[in-house]
Amino acid sequence: VQLQASGGGLVQPGGSLRLSCAASGLSLAYYNVGWFRQAPGKEREGVSCSSYSDGTTYYEDSVKGRFTISRDKAKSTVFLQMNDLKPDDSAVYYCATAFCTFNGMGPRGYWGQGTLVTVSS
Protein backbone atom coordinates (compact mmCIF):
# COMPACT_ATOMS: atom_id res chain seq x y z
CA VAL A 1 0.00 0.00 0.00
CA GLN A 2 1.30 3.42 -0.91
CA LEU A 3 -0.20 6.84 -0.51
CA GLN A 4 1.34 9.65 -2.45
CA ALA A 5 0.88 13.32 -1.71
CA SER A 6 1.75 15.82 -4.41
CA GLY A 7 1.22 19.42 -5.37
CA GLY A 8 3.42 21.25 -2.93
CA GLY A 9 5.69 24.08 -3.88
CA LEU A 10 6.76 27.62 -3.21
CA VAL A 11 4.03 30.22 -3.15
CA GLN A 12 3.78 33.81 -2.02
CA PRO A 13 1.59 34.80 0.92
CA GLY A 14 -2.00 35.04 -0.22
CA GLY A 15 -1.44 32.49 -2.94
CA SER A 16 -3.02 29.09 -3.50
CA LEU A 17 -1.98 25.50 -3.95
CA ARG A 18 -3.89 22.30 -4.45
CA LEU A 19 -2.52 19.14 -2.94
CA SER A 20 -3.51 15.70 -4.18
CA CYS A 21 -3.45 12.35 -2.42
CA ALA A 22 -3.63 9.15 -4.43
CA ALA A 23 -3.13 5.56 -3.40
CA SER A 24 -2.01 2.27 -4.81
CA GLY A 25 -2.86 -1.00 -3.19
CA LEU A 26 -6.13 0.26 -1.79
CA SER A 27 -8.98 2.49 -2.84
CA LEU A 28 -9.33 5.74 -0.96
CA ALA A 29 -13.01 5.58 -1.86
CA TYR A 30 -13.38 3.28 1.17
CA TYR A 31 -11.18 5.13 3.63
CA ASN A 32 -11.35 8.28 5.65
CA VAL A 33 -8.42 10.42 4.58
CA GLY A 34 -6.68 13.13 6.49
CA TRP A 35 -4.15 15.78 5.68
CA PHE A 36 -1.49 16.41 8.29
CA ARG A 37 1.42 18.80 8.37
CA GLN A 38 4.66 19.18 10.21
CA ALA A 39 6.73 22.31 10.28
CA PRO A 40 10.38 22.29 11.38
CA GLY A 41 10.63 22.11 15.14
CA LYS A 42 6.90 21.60 15.58
CA GLU A 43 4.72 18.63 16.25
CA ARG A 44 2.69 17.11 13.48
CA GLU A 45 -0.88 18.39 13.40
CA GLY A 46 -4.04 17.36 11.68
CA VAL A 47 -5.23 19.90 9.16
CA SER A 48 -8.34 18.45 7.56
CA CYS A 49 -10.05 15.15 6.95
CA SER A 50 -12.81 13.65 4.86
CA SER A 51 -15.03 10.76 5.81
CA TYR A 52 -15.70 8.35 2.97
CA SER A 53 -19.01 7.10 4.37
CA ASP A 54 -21.04 10.20 5.14
CA GLY A 55 -19.05 13.09 3.74
CA THR A 56 -18.12 14.51 7.13
CA THR A 57 -15.24 16.93 6.98
CA TYR A 58 -13.11 18.51 9.65
CA TYR A 59 -10.82 21.53 9.57
CA GLU A 60 -8.31 22.67 12.11
CA ASP A 61 -9.22 26.14 13.34
CA SER A 62 -6.35 27.98 11.68
CA VAL A 63 -7.31 26.78 8.20
CA LYS A 64 -11.09 27.11 8.39
CA GLY A 65 -12.38 29.24 5.57
CA ARG A 66 -9.12 28.96 3.64
CA PHE A 67 -8.66 25.24 3.01
CA THR A 68 -11.15 22.88 1.39
CA ILE A 69 -10.90 19.11 1.29
CA SER A 70 -12.62 17.23 -1.50
CA ARG A 71 -12.59 14.02 -3.47
CA ASP A 72 -12.82 13.33 -7.17
CA LYS A 73 -15.95 11.73 -8.57
CA ALA A 74 -14.63 8.23 -7.97
CA LYS A 75 -13.54 9.34 -4.48
CA SER A 76 -10.19 7.74 -5.18
CA THR A 77 -8.17 10.94 -5.05
CA VAL A 78 -8.40 13.41 -2.20
CA PHE A 79 -7.55 17.05 -2.69
CA LEU A 80 -6.70 19.86 -0.34
CA GLN A 81 -7.33 23.24 -1.89
CA MET A 82 -5.35 25.80 0.08
CA ASN A 83 -6.16 29.46 -0.47
CA ASP A 84 -4.89 32.64 1.15
CA LEU A 85 -1.77 30.84 2.25
CA LYS A 86 0.24 32.29 5.11
CA PRO A 87 3.87 31.78 6.10
CA ASP A 88 2.65 29.75 9.10
CA ASP A 89 1.19 27.23 6.65
CA SER A 90 4.70 26.28 5.55
CA ALA A 91 5.29 22.64 6.36
CA VAL A 92 5.60 19.18 4.93
CA TYR A 93 2.07 18.01 4.22
CA TYR A 94 1.17 14.36 4.44
CA CYS A 95 -1.93 12.44 3.62
CA ALA A 96 -2.92 9.39 5.60
CA THR A 97 -5.84 7.15 6.21
CA ALA A 98 -7.52 8.49 9.29
CA PHE A 99 -10.34 8.58 11.72
CA CYS A 100 -12.44 11.62 10.98
CA THR A 101 -15.29 13.21 12.88
CA PHE A 102 -16.83 16.66 12.75
CA ASN A 103 -14.77 17.73 15.77
CA GLY A 104 -11.50 15.88 15.40
CA MET A 105 -9.19 13.68 13.43
CA GLY A 106 -6.13 11.52 13.73
CA PRO A 107 -4.04 9.12 11.71
CA ARG A 108 -5.11 5.51 11.39
CA GLY A 109 -3.22 3.17 9.18
CA TYR A 110 -1.33 4.24 6.13
CA TRP A 111 0.85 7.27 5.53
CA GLY A 112 2.03 8.82 2.34
CA GLN A 113 5.25 10.57 1.57
CA GLY A 114 5.00 14.25 2.23
CA THR A 115 4.99 17.20 -0.06
CA LEU A 116 6.67 20.44 0.94
CA VAL A 117 4.70 23.66 1.03
CA THR A 118 6.68 26.86 1.45
CA VAL A 119 4.89 30.16 1.77
CA SER A 120 7.30 33.01 1.43
CA SER A 121 7.75 36.28 -0.35
mmCIF file with all atom_site columns, C-alpha atoms in Angstrom:
data_model
loop_
_atom_site.group_PDB
_atom_site.id
_atom_site.type_symbol
_atom_site.label_atom_id
_atom_site.label_alt_id
_atom_site.label_comp_id
_atom_site.label_asym_id
_atom_site.label_entity_id
_atom_site.label_seq_id
_atom_site.pdbx_PDB_ins_code
_atom_site.Cartn_x
_atom_site.Cartn_y
_atom_site.Cartn_z
_atom_site.occupancy
_atom_site.B_iso_or_equiv
_atom_site.pdbx_formal_charge
_atom_site.auth_seq_id
_atom_site.auth_comp_id
_atom_site.auth_asym_id
_atom_site.auth_atom_id
_atom_site.pdbx_PDB_model_num
ATOM 1   C CA . VAL A 1 1   ? 0.000   0.000  0.000  1.00 0.00 ? 1   VAL A CA 1
ATOM 2   C CA . GLN A 1 2   ? 1.303   3.415  -0.908 1.00 0.00 ? 2   GLN A CA 1
ATOM 3   C CA . LEU A 1 3   ? -0.199  6.838  -0.506 1.00 0.00 ? 3   LEU A CA 1
ATOM 4   C CA . GLN A 1 4   ? 1.343   9.647  -2.452 1.00 0.00 ? 4   GLN A CA 1
ATOM 5   C CA . ALA A 1 5   ? 0.882   13.323 -1.714 1.00 0.00 ? 5   ALA A CA 1
ATOM 6   C CA . SER A 1 6   ? 1.750   15.815 -4.412 1.00 0.00 ? 6   SER A CA 1
ATOM 7   C CA . GLY A 1 7   ? 1.224   19.416 -5.370 1.00 0.00 ? 7   GLY A CA 1
ATOM 8   C CA . GLY A 1 8   ? 3.424   21.247 -2.927 1.00 0.00 ? 8   GLY A CA 1
ATOM 9   C CA . GLY A 1 9   ? 5.689   24.079 -3.880 1.00 0.00 ? 9   GLY A CA 1
ATOM 10  C CA . LEU A 1 10  ? 6.758   27.618 -3.207 1.00 0.00 ? 10  LEU A CA 1
ATOM 11  C CA . VAL A 1 11  ? 4.030   30.218 -3.151 1.00 0.00 ? 11  VAL A CA 1
ATOM 12  C CA . GLN A 1 12  ? 3.780   33.815 -2.020 1.00 0.00 ? 12  GLN A CA 1
ATOM 13  C CA . PRO A 1 13  ? 1.592   34.801 0.924  1.00 0.00 ? 13  PRO A CA 1
ATOM 14  C CA . GLY A 1 14  ? -1.996  35.041 -0.219 1.00 0.00 ? 14  GLY A CA 1
ATOM 15  C CA . GLY A 1 15  ? -1.441  32.488 -2.943 1.00 0.00 ? 15  GLY A CA 1
ATOM 16  C CA . SER A 1 16  ? -3.023  29.093 -3.499 1.00 0.00 ? 16  SER A CA 1
ATOM 17  C CA . LEU A 1 17  ? -1.976  25.502 -3.951 1.00 0.00 ? 17  LEU A CA 1
ATOM 18  C CA . ARG A 1 18  ? -3.894  22.299 -4.454 1.00 0.00 ? 18  ARG A CA 1
ATOM 19  C CA . LEU A 1 19  ? -2.516  19.142 -2.935 1.00 0.00 ? 19  LEU A CA 1
ATOM 20  C CA . SER A 1 20  ? -3.506  15.697 -4.182 1.00 0.00 ? 20  SER A CA 1
ATOM 21  C CA . CYS A 1 21  ? -3.448  12.346 -2.417 1.00 0.00 ? 21  CYS A CA 1
ATOM 22  C CA . ALA A 1 22  ? -3.626  9.153  -4.426 1.00 0.00 ? 22  ALA A CA 1
ATOM 23  C CA . ALA A 1 23  ? -3.135  5.560  -3.401 1.00 0.00 ? 23  ALA A CA 1
ATOM 24  C CA . SER A 1 24  ? -2.015  2.272  -4.812 1.00 0.00 ? 24  SER A CA 1
ATOM 25  C CA . GLY A 1 25  ? -2.859  -1.001 -3.188 1.00 0.00 ? 25  GLY A CA 1
ATOM 26  C CA . LEU A 1 26  ? -6.128  0.263  -1.793 1.00 0.00 ? 26  LEU A CA 1
ATOM 27  C CA . SER A 1 27  ? -8.981  2.485  -2.844 1.00 0.00 ? 27  SER A CA 1
ATOM 28  C CA . LEU A 1 28  ? -9.333  5.740  -0.956 1.00 0.00 ? 28  LEU A CA 1
ATOM 29  C CA . ALA A 1 29  ? -13.014 5.578  -1.855 1.00 0.00 ? 29  ALA A CA 1
ATOM 30  C CA . TYR A 1 30  ? -13.379 3.283  1.172  1.00 0.00 ? 30  TYR A CA 1
ATOM 31  C CA . TYR A 1 31  ? -11.183 5.130  3.628  1.00 0.00 ? 31  TYR A CA 1
ATOM 32  C CA . ASN A 1 32  ? -11.347 8.276  5.650  1.00 0.00 ? 32  ASN A CA 1
ATOM 33  C CA . VAL A 1 33  ? -8.421  10.418 4.583  1.00 0.00 ? 33  VAL A CA 1
ATOM 34  C CA . GLY A 1 34  ? -6.676  13.129 6.489  1.00 0.00 ? 34  GLY A CA 1
ATOM 35  C CA . TRP A 1 35  ? -4.152  15.782 5.683  1.00 0.00 ? 35  TRP A CA 1
ATOM 36  C CA . PHE A 1 36  ? -1.491  16.409 8.289  1.00 0.00 ? 36  PHE A CA 1
ATOM 37  C CA . ARG A 1 37  ? 1.419   18.801 8.366  1.00 0.00 ? 37  ARG A CA 1
ATOM 38  C CA . GLN A 1 38  ? 4.655   19.182 10.211 1.00 0.00 ? 38  GLN A CA 1
ATOM 39  C CA . ALA A 1 39  ? 6.732   22.310 10.280 1.00 0.00 ? 39  ALA A CA 1
ATOM 40  C CA . PRO A 1 40  ? 10.381  22.292 11.376 1.00 0.00 ? 40  PRO A CA 1
ATOM 41  C CA . GLY A 1 41  ? 10.634  22.107 15.137 1.00 0.00 ? 41  GLY A CA 1
ATOM 42  C CA . LYS A 1 42  ? 6.900   21.599 15.576 1.00 0.00 ? 42  LYS A CA 1
ATOM 43  C CA . GLU A 1 43  ? 4.719   18.629 16.248 1.00 0.00 ? 43  GLU A CA 1
ATOM 44  C CA . ARG A 1 44  ? 2.687   17.105 13.483 1.00 0.00 ? 44  ARG A CA 1
ATOM 45  C CA . GLU A 1 45  ? -0.877  18.387 13.404 1.00 0.00 ? 45  GLU A CA 1
ATOM 46  C CA . GLY A 1 46  ? -4.043  17.359 11.682 1.00 0.00 ? 46  GLY A CA 1
ATOM 47  C CA . VAL A 1 47  ? -5.230  19.904 9.158  1.00 0.00 ? 47  VAL A CA 1
ATOM 48  C CA . SER A 1 48  ? -8.337  18.452 7.561  1.00 0.00 ? 48  SER A CA 1
ATOM 49  C CA . CYS A 1 49  ? -10.049 15.152 6.948  1.00 0.00 ? 49  CYS A CA 1
ATOM 50  C CA . SER A 1 50  ? -12.806 13.654 4.861  1.00 0.00 ? 50  SER A CA 1
ATOM 51  C CA . SER A 1 51  ? -15.028 10.760 5.807  1.00 0.00 ? 51  SER A CA 1
ATOM 52  C CA . TYR A 1 52  ? -15.700 8.354  2.965  1.00 0.00 ? 52  TYR A CA 1
ATOM 53  C CA . SER A 1 53  ? -19.008 7.105  4.369  1.00 0.00 ? 53  SER A CA 1
ATOM 54  C CA . ASP A 1 54  ? -21.043 10.203 5.139  1.00 0.00 ? 54  ASP A CA 1
ATOM 55  C CA . GLY A 1 55  ? -19.055 13.090 3.736  1.00 0.00 ? 55  GLY A CA 1
ATOM 56  C CA . THR A 1 56  ? -18.119 14.511 7.131  1.00 0.00 ? 56  THR A CA 1
ATOM 57  C CA . THR A 1 57  ? -15.235 16.925 6.976  1.00 0.00 ? 57  THR A CA 1
ATOM 58  C CA . TYR A 1 58  ? -13.111 18.510 9.653  1.00 0.00 ? 58  TYR A CA 1
ATOM 59  C CA . TYR A 1 59  ? -10.822 21.530 9.575  1.00 0.00 ? 59  TYR A CA 1
ATOM 60  C CA . GLU A 1 60  ? -8.313  22.668 12.106 1.00 0.00 ? 60  GLU A CA 1
ATOM 61  C CA . ASP A 1 61  ? -9.219  26.141 13.337 1.00 0.00 ? 61  ASP A CA 1
ATOM 62  C CA . SER A 1 62  ? -6.347  27.981 11.684 1.00 0.00 ? 62  SER A CA 1
ATOM 63  C CA . VAL A 1 63  ? -7.310  26.777 8.203  1.00 0.00 ? 63  VAL A CA 1
ATOM 64  C CA . LYS A 1 64  ? -11.090 27.113 8.390  1.00 0.00 ? 64  LYS A CA 1
ATOM 65  C CA . GLY A 1 65  ? -12.382 29.240 5.568  1.00 0.00 ? 65  GLY A CA 1
ATOM 66  C CA . ARG A 1 66  ? -9.116  28.963 3.641  1.00 0.00 ? 66  ARG A CA 1
ATOM 67  C CA . PHE A 1 67  ? -8.661  25.239 3.010  1.00 0.00 ? 67  PHE A CA 1
ATOM 68  C CA . THR A 1 68  ? -11.146 22.882 1.389  1.00 0.00 ? 68  THR A CA 1
ATOM 69  C CA . ILE A 1 69  ? -10.904 19.105 1.293  1.00 0.00 ? 69  ILE A CA 1
ATOM 70  C CA . SER A 1 70  ? -12.619 17.234 -1.501 1.00 0.00 ? 70  SER A CA 1
ATOM 71  C CA . ARG A 1 71  ? -12.595 14.022 -3.467 1.00 0.00 ? 71  ARG A CA 1
ATOM 72  C CA . ASP A 1 72  ? -12.819 13.330 -7.165 1.00 0.00 ? 72  ASP A CA 1
ATOM 73  C CA . LYS A 1 73  ? -15.954 11.728 -8.571 1.00 0.00 ? 73  LYS A CA 1
ATOM 74  C CA . ALA A 1 74  ? -14.631 8.230  -7.970 1.00 0.00 ? 74  ALA A CA 1
ATOM 75  C CA . LYS A 1 75  ? -13.540 9.341  -4.480 1.00 0.00 ? 75  LYS A CA 1
ATOM 76  C CA . SER A 1 76  ? -10.188 7.741  -5.179 1.00 0.00 ? 76  SER A CA 1
ATOM 77  C CA . THR A 1 77  ? -8.169  10.938 -5.053 1.00 0.00 ? 77  THR A CA 1
ATOM 78  C CA . VAL A 1 78  ? -8.403  13.406 -2.201 1.00 0.00 ? 78  VAL A CA 1
ATOM 79  C CA . PHE A 1 79  ? -7.550  17.046 -2.691 1.00 0.00 ? 79  PHE A CA 1
ATOM 80  C CA . LEU A 1 80  ? -6.703  19.856 -0.339 1.00 0.00 ? 80  LEU A CA 1
ATOM 81  C CA . GLN A 1 81  ? -7.328  23.244 -1.888 1.00 0.00 ? 81  GLN A CA 1
ATOM 82  C CA . MET A 1 82  ? -5.352  25.805 0.075  1.00 0.00 ? 82  MET A CA 1
ATOM 83  C CA . ASN A 1 83  ? -6.160  29.461 -0.472 1.00 0.00 ? 83  ASN A CA 1
ATOM 84  C CA . ASP A 1 84  ? -4.885  32.637 1.151  1.00 0.00 ? 84  ASP A CA 1
ATOM 85  C CA . LEU A 1 85  ? -1.766  30.838 2.253  1.00 0.00 ? 85  LEU A CA 1
ATOM 86  C CA . LYS A 1 86  ? 0.242   32.286 5.106  1.00 0.00 ? 86  LYS A CA 1
ATOM 87  C CA . PRO A 1 87  ? 3.870   31.778 6.098  1.00 0.00 ? 87  PRO A CA 1
ATOM 88  C CA . ASP A 1 88  ? 2.652   29.748 9.095  1.00 0.00 ? 88  ASP A CA 1
ATOM 89  C CA . ASP A 1 89  ? 1.188   27.225 6.649  1.00 0.00 ? 89  ASP A CA 1
ATOM 90  C CA . SER A 1 90  ? 4.701   26.280 5.545  1.00 0.00 ? 90  SER A CA 1
ATOM 91  C CA . ALA A 1 91  ? 5.286   22.637 6.361  1.00 0.00 ? 91  ALA A CA 1
ATOM 92  C CA . VAL A 1 92  ? 5.598   19.184 4.927  1.00 0.00 ? 92  VAL A CA 1
ATOM 93  C CA . TYR A 1 93  ? 2.066   18.010 4.218  1.00 0.00 ? 93  TYR A CA 1
ATOM 94  C CA . TYR A 1 94  ? 1.172   14.357 4.441  1.00 0.00 ? 94  TYR A CA 1
ATOM 95  C CA . CYS A 1 95  ? -1.934  12.441 3.617  1.00 0.00 ? 95  CYS A CA 1
ATOM 96  C CA . ALA A 1 96  ? -2.922  9.388  5.596  1.00 0.00 ? 96  ALA A CA 1
ATOM 97  C CA . THR A 1 97  ? -5.838  7.152  6.209  1.00 0.00 ? 97  THR A CA 1
ATOM 98  C CA . ALA A 1 98  ? -7.519  8.495  9.292  1.00 0.00 ? 98  ALA A CA 1
ATOM 99  C CA . PHE A 1 99  ? -10.345 8.581  11.724 1.00 0.00 ? 99  PHE A CA 1
ATOM 100 C CA . CYS A 1 100 ? -12.441 11.617 10.982 1.00 0.00 ? 100 CYS A CA 1
ATOM 101 C CA . THR A 1 101 ? -15.289 13.210 12.883 1.00 0.00 ? 101 THR A CA 1
ATOM 102 C CA . PHE A 1 102 ? -16.826 16.657 12.753 1.00 0.00 ? 102 PHE A CA 1
ATOM 103 C CA . ASN A 1 103 ? -14.767 17.729 15.774 1.00 0.00 ? 103 ASN A CA 1
ATOM 104 C CA . GLY A 1 104 ? -11.495 15.884 15.396 1.00 0.00 ? 104 GLY A CA 1
ATOM 105 C CA . MET A 1 105 ? -9.189  13.681 13.432 1.00 0.00 ? 105 MET A CA 1
ATOM 106 C CA . GLY A 1 106 ? -6.126  11.521 13.728 1.00 0.00 ? 106 GLY A CA 1
ATOM 107 C CA . PRO A 1 107 ? -4.045  9.117  11.707 1.00 0.00 ? 107 PRO A CA 1
ATOM 108 C CA . ARG A 1 108 ? -5.107  5.512  11.392 1.00 0.00 ? 108 ARG A CA 1
ATOM 109 C CA . GLY A 1 109 ? -3.221  3.168  9.177  1.00 0.00 ? 109 GLY A CA 1
ATOM 110 C CA . TYR A 1 110 ? -1.327  4.241  6.127  1.00 0.00 ? 110 TYR A CA 1
ATOM 111 C CA . TRP A 1 111 ? 0.852   7.271  5.535  1.00 0.00 ? 111 TRP A CA 1
ATOM 112 C CA . GLY A 1 112 ? 2.034   8.824  2.343  1.00 0.00 ? 112 GLY A CA 1
ATOM 113 C CA . GLN A 1 113 ? 5.246   10.574 1.569  1.00 0.00 ? 113 GLN A CA 1
ATOM 114 C CA . GLY A 1 114 ? 5.003   14.248 2.235  1.00 0.00 ? 114 GLY A CA 1
ATOM 115 C CA . THR A 1 115 ? 4.990   17.201 -0.064 1.00 0.00 ? 115 THR A CA 1
ATOM 116 C CA . LEU A 1 116 ? 6.675   20.436 0.942  1.00 0.00 ? 116 LEU A CA 1
ATOM 117 C CA . VAL A 1 117 ? 4.704   23.659 1.029  1.00 0.00 ? 117 VAL A CA 1
ATOM 118 C CA . THR A 1 118 ? 6.684   26.855 1.448  1.00 0.00 ? 118 THR A CA 1
ATOM 119 C CA . VAL A 1 119 ? 4.886   30.161 1.771  1.00 0.00 ? 119 VAL A CA 1
ATOM 120 C CA . SER A 1 120 ? 7.300   33.008 1.435  1.00 0.00 ? 120 SER A CA 1
ATOM 121 C CA . SER A 1 121 ? 7.749   36.276 -0.351 1.00 0.00 ? 121 SER A CA 1
#
